CSV table of C-alpha atoms and ligand atoms in Angstrom, one decimal:
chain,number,residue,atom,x,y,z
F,1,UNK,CA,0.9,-29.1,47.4
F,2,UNK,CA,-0.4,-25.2,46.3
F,3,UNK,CA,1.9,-24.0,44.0
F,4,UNK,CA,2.2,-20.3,45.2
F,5,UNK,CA,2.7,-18.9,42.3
F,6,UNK,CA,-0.3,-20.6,40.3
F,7,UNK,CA,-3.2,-18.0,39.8
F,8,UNK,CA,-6.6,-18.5,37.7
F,9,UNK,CA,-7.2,-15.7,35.6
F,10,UNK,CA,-10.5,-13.8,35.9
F,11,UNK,CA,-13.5,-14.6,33.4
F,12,UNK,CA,-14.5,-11.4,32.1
F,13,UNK,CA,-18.3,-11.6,32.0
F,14,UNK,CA,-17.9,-8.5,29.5
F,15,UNK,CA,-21.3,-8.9,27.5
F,16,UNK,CA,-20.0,-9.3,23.9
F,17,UNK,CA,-22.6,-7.0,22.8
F,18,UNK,CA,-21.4,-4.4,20.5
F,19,UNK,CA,-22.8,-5.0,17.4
F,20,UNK,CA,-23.3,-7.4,14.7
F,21,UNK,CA,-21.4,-8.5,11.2
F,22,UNK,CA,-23.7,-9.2,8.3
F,23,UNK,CA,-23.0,-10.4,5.2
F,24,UNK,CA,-24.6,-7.6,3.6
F,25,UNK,CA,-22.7,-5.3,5.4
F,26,UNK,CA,-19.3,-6.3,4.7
F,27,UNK,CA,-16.9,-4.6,1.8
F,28,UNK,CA,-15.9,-6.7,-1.7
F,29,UNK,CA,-12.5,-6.1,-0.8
F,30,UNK,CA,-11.0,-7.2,2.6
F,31,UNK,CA,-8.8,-4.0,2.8
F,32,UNK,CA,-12.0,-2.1,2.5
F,33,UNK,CA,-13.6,-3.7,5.0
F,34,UNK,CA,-10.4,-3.1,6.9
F,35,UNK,CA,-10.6,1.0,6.5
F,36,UNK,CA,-13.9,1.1,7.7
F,37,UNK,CA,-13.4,-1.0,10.8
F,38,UNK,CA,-10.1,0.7,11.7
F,39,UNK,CA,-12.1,4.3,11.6
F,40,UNK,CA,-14.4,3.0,14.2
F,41,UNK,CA,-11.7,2.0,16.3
F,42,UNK,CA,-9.5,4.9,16.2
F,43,UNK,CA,-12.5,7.0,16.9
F,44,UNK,CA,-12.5,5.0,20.4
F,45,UNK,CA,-9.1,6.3,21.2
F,46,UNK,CA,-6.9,4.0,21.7
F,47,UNK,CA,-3.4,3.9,23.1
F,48,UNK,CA,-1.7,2.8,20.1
F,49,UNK,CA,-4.3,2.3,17.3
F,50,UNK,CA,-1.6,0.9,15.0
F,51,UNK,CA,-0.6,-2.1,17.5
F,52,UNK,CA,-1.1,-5.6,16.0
F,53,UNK,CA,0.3,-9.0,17.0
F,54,UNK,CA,2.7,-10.0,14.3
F,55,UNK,CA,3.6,-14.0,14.2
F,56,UNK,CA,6.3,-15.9,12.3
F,57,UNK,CA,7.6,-19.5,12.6
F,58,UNK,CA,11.5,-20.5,12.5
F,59,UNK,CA,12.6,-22.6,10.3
F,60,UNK,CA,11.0,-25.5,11.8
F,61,UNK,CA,7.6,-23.9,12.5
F,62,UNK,CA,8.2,-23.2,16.1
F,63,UNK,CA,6.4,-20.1,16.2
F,64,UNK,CA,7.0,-17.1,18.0
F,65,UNK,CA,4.7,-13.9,18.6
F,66,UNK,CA,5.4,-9.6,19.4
F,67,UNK,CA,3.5,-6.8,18.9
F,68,UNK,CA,4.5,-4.3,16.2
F,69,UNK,CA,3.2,-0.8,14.9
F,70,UNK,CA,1.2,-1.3,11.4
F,71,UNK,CA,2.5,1.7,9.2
F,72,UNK,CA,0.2,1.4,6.1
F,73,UNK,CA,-1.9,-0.6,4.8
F,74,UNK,CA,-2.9,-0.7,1.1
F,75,UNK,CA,-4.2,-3.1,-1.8
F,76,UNK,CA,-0.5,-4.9,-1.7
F,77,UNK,CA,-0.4,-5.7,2.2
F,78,UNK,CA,-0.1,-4.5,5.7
F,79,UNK,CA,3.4,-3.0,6.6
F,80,UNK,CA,5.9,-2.5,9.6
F,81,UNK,CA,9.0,-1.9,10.4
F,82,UNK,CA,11.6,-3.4,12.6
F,83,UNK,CA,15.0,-4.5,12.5
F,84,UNK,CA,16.8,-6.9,10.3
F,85,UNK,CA,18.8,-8.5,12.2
F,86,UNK,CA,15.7,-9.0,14.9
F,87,UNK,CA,14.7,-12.5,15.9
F,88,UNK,CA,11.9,-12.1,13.9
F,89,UNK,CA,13.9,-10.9,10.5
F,90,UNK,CA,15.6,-14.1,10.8
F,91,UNK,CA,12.7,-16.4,11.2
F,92,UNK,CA,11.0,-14.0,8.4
F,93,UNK,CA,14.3,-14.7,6.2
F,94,UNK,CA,13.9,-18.7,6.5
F,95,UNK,CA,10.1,-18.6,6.0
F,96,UNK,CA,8.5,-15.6,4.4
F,97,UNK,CA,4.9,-16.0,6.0
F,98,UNK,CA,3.7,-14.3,9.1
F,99,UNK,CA,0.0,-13.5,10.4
F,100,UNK,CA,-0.9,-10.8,12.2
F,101,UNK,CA,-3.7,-10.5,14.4
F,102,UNK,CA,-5.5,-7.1,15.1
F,103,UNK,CA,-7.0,-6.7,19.1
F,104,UNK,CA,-9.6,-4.2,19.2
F,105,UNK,CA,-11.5,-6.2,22.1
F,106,UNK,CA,-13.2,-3.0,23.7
F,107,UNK,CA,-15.2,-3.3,20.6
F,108,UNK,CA,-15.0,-6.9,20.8
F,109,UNK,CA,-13.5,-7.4,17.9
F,110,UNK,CA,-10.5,-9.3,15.9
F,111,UNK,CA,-8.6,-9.2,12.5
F,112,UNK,CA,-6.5,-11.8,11.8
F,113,UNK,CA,-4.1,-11.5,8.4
F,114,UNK,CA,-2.1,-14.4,6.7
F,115,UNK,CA,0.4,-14.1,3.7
F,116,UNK,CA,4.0,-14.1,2.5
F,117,UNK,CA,5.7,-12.0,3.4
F,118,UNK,CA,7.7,-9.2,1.3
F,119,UNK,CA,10.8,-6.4,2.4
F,120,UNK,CA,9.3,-2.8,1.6
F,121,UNK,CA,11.5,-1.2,-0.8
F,122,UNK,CA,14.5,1.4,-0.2
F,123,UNK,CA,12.4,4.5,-1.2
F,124,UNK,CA,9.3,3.6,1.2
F,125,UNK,CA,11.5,2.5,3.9
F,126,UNK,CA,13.3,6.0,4.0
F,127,UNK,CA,10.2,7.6,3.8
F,128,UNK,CA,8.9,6.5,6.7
F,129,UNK,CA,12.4,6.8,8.3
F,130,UNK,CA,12.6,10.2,7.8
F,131,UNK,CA,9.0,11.0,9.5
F,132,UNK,CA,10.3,9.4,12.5
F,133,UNK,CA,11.0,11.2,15.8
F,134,UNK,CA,15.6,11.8,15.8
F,135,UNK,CA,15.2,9.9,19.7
F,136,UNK,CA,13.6,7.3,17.7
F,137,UNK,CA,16.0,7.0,14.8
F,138,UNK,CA,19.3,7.2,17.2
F,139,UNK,CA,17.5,4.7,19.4
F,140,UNK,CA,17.2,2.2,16.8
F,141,UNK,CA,21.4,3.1,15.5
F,142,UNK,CA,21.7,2.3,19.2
F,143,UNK,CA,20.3,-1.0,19.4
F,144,UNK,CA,21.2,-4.9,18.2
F,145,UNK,CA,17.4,-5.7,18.6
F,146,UNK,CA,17.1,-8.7,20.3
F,147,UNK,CA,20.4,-9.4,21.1
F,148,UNK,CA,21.6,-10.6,24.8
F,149,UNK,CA,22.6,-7.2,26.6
F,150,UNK,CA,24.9,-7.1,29.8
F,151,UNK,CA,22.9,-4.5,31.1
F,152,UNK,CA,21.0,-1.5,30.5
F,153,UNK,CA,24.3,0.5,30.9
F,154,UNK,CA,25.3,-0.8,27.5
F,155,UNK,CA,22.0,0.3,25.8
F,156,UNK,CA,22.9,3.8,27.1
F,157,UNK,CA,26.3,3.8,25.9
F,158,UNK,CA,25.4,2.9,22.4
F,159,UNK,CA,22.9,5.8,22.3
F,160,UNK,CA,25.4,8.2,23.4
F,161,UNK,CA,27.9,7.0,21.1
F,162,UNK,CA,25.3,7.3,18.2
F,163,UNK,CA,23.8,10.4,19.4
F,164,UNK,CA,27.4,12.0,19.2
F,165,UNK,CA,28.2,10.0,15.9
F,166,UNK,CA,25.3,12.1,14.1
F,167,UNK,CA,25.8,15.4,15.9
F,168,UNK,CA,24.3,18.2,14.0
F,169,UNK,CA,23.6,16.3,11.5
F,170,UNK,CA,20.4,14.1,9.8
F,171,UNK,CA,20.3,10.2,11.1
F,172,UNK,CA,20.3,8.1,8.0
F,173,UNK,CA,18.4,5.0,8.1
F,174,UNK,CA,20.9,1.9,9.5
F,175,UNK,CA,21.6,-0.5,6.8
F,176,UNK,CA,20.2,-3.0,9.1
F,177,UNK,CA,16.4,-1.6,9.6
F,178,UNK,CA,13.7,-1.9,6.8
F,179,UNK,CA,9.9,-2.5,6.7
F,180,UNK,CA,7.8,-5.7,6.0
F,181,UNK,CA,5.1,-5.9,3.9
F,182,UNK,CA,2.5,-8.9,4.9
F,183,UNK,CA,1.0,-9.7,1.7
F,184,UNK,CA,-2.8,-10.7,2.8
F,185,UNK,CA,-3.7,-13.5,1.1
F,186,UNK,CA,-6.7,-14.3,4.0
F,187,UNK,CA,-8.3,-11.7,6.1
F,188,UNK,CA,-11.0,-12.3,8.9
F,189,UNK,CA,-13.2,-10.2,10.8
F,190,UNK,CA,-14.5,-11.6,14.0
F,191,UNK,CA,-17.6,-9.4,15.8
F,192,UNK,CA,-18.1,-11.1,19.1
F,193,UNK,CA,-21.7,-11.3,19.9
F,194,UNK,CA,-24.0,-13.1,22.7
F,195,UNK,CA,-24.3,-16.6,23.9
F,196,UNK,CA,-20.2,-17.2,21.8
F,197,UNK,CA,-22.5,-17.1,18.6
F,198,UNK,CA,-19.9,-14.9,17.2
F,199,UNK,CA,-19.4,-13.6,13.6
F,200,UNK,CA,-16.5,-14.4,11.8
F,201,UNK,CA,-16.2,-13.6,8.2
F,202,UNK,CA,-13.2,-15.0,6.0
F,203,UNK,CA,-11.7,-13.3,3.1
F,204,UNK,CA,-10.0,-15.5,0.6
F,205,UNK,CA,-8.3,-14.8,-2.9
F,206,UNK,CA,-10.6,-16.4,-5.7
F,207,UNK,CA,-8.5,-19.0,-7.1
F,208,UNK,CA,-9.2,-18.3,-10.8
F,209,UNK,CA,-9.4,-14.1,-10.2
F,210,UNK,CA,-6.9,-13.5,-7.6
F,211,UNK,CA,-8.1,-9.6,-7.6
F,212,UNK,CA,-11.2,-11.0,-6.5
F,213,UNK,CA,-12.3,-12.3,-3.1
F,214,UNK,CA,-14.2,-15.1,-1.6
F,215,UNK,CA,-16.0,-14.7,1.7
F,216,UNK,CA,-16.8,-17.6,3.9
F,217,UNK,CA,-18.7,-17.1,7.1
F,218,UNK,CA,-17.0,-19.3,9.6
F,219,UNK,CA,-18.5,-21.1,12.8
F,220,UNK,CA,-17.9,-19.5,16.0
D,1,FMN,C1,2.7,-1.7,21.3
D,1,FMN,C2,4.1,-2.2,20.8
D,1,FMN,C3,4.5,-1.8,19.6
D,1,FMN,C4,5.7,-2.2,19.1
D,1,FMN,N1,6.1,-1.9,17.8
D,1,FMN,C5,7.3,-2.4,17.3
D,1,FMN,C6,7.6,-2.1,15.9
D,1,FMN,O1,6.9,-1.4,15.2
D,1,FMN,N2,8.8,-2.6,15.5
D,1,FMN,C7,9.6,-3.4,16.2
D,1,FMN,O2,10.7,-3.8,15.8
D,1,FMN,N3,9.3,-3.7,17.5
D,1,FMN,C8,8.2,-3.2,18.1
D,1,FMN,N4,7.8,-3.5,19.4
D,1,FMN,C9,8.7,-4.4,20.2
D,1,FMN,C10,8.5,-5.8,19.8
D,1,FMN,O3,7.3,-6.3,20.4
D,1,FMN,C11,9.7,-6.8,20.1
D,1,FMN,O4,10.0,-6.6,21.5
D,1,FMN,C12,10.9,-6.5,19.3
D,1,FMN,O5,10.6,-6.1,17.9
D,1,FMN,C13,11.8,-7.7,19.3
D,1,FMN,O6,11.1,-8.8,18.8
D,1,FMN,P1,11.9,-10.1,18.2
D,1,FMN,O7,13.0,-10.4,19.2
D,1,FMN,O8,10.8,-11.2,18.2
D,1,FMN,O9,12.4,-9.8,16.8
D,1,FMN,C14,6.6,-3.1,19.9
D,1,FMN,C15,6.1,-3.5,21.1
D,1,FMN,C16,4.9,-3.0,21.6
D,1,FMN,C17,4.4,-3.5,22.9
């Protein structure tokens, strides 16, 4: 019988054709390569340029997958913030590795990040806390991030009740939110191009020279 609810989805027949990935072209270090492809993208205007697919793996390896803002990236890692008591804090807390995986397909391209994975410290995490929007800091007082809720109702409650808690005053940074820091330990640019015959491009920490990186190109 037809399921009703069963749907194929489209095939885009996008042609992948929006430019190429050479070797020679490509940074020595995969966080320079990084810059230069993240200019081009924000220069396309995206919703959310910062938006990345972070995934970690319980305890088990049953993995599980969100989006998250990337706040900074730098020679040490790629960082975001969240909150610790999250589902993904507590798979993060059992196994400290995560993968993130950048989705910048109206330029037909992809960066996918591997490493362990660190907590920020105190001093950045207030940083960044205190460049935050207040509705933004009182919504995250206000909220047991990924916790079962009985309905929205209770979400709003919570704000108020935090929103009156700090009247007047600054919103410190809960006790129970903090930034991640995925320490890249493989980095790979993908450039789709014509016919699949895609270019991917693997970063990998030399062995002997972990400063230094080795770069693979990788079948399509
Ligand atoms: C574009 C976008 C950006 C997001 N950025 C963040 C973020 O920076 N931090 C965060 O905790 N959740 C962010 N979220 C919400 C997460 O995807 C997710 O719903 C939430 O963190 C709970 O995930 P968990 O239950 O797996 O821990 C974002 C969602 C979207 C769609």
């Amino acid at each position: 019988m037809l399921d009703p609810m069963a749907r194929d989805l489209p095939t885009m027949r996008t042609a992948y054709e929006h430019g190429v990935l050479r070797r020679a072209d490509l940074a020595a270090d995969p966080i320079d390569q990084f810059g230069t492809w993240f200019d081009q993208w924000t220069a396309t205007a995206p919703f959310d340029a910062a938006a990345v697919v972070l995934a970690t793996a319980d305890a088990v390896g049953r993995p599980s997958a969100r989006y998250v803002l990337c706040r900074g990236v730098d020679a040490r890692g790629f960082v975001f913030y969240t909150n610790e008591t999250s589902r993904k804090a507590e798979e993060l807390a059992t196994n400290p590795h995560a993968a993130l995986c950048f989705g910048w397909l109206e330029q037909a391209r992809q960066v996918r990040v591997e490493g362990r994975v660190a907590p920020v410290s105190d001093a950045e995490a207030d940083a960044y806390w205190v460049s935050r929007p207040r509705g933004s800091q009182l919504g995250a007082w206000a909220s047991d991030q990924s916790e079962v809720l009985a309905g929205r109702d209770d979400l709003e409650r919570q704000l108020a009740e935090a929103t009156a808690r700090f009247d007047g005053g600054d919103v410190p940074r809960p006790a129970h939110w903090g930034g991640y820091r995925v320490e890249h330990d493989a980095v790979e640019f993908w450039q789709g191009r014509a016919d699949r015959l895609h270019d991917r491009f693997r970063y990998t920490r030399d062995e002997i020279e972990p400063a230094a990186w080795r770069i693979d190109r990788l079948a399509p």
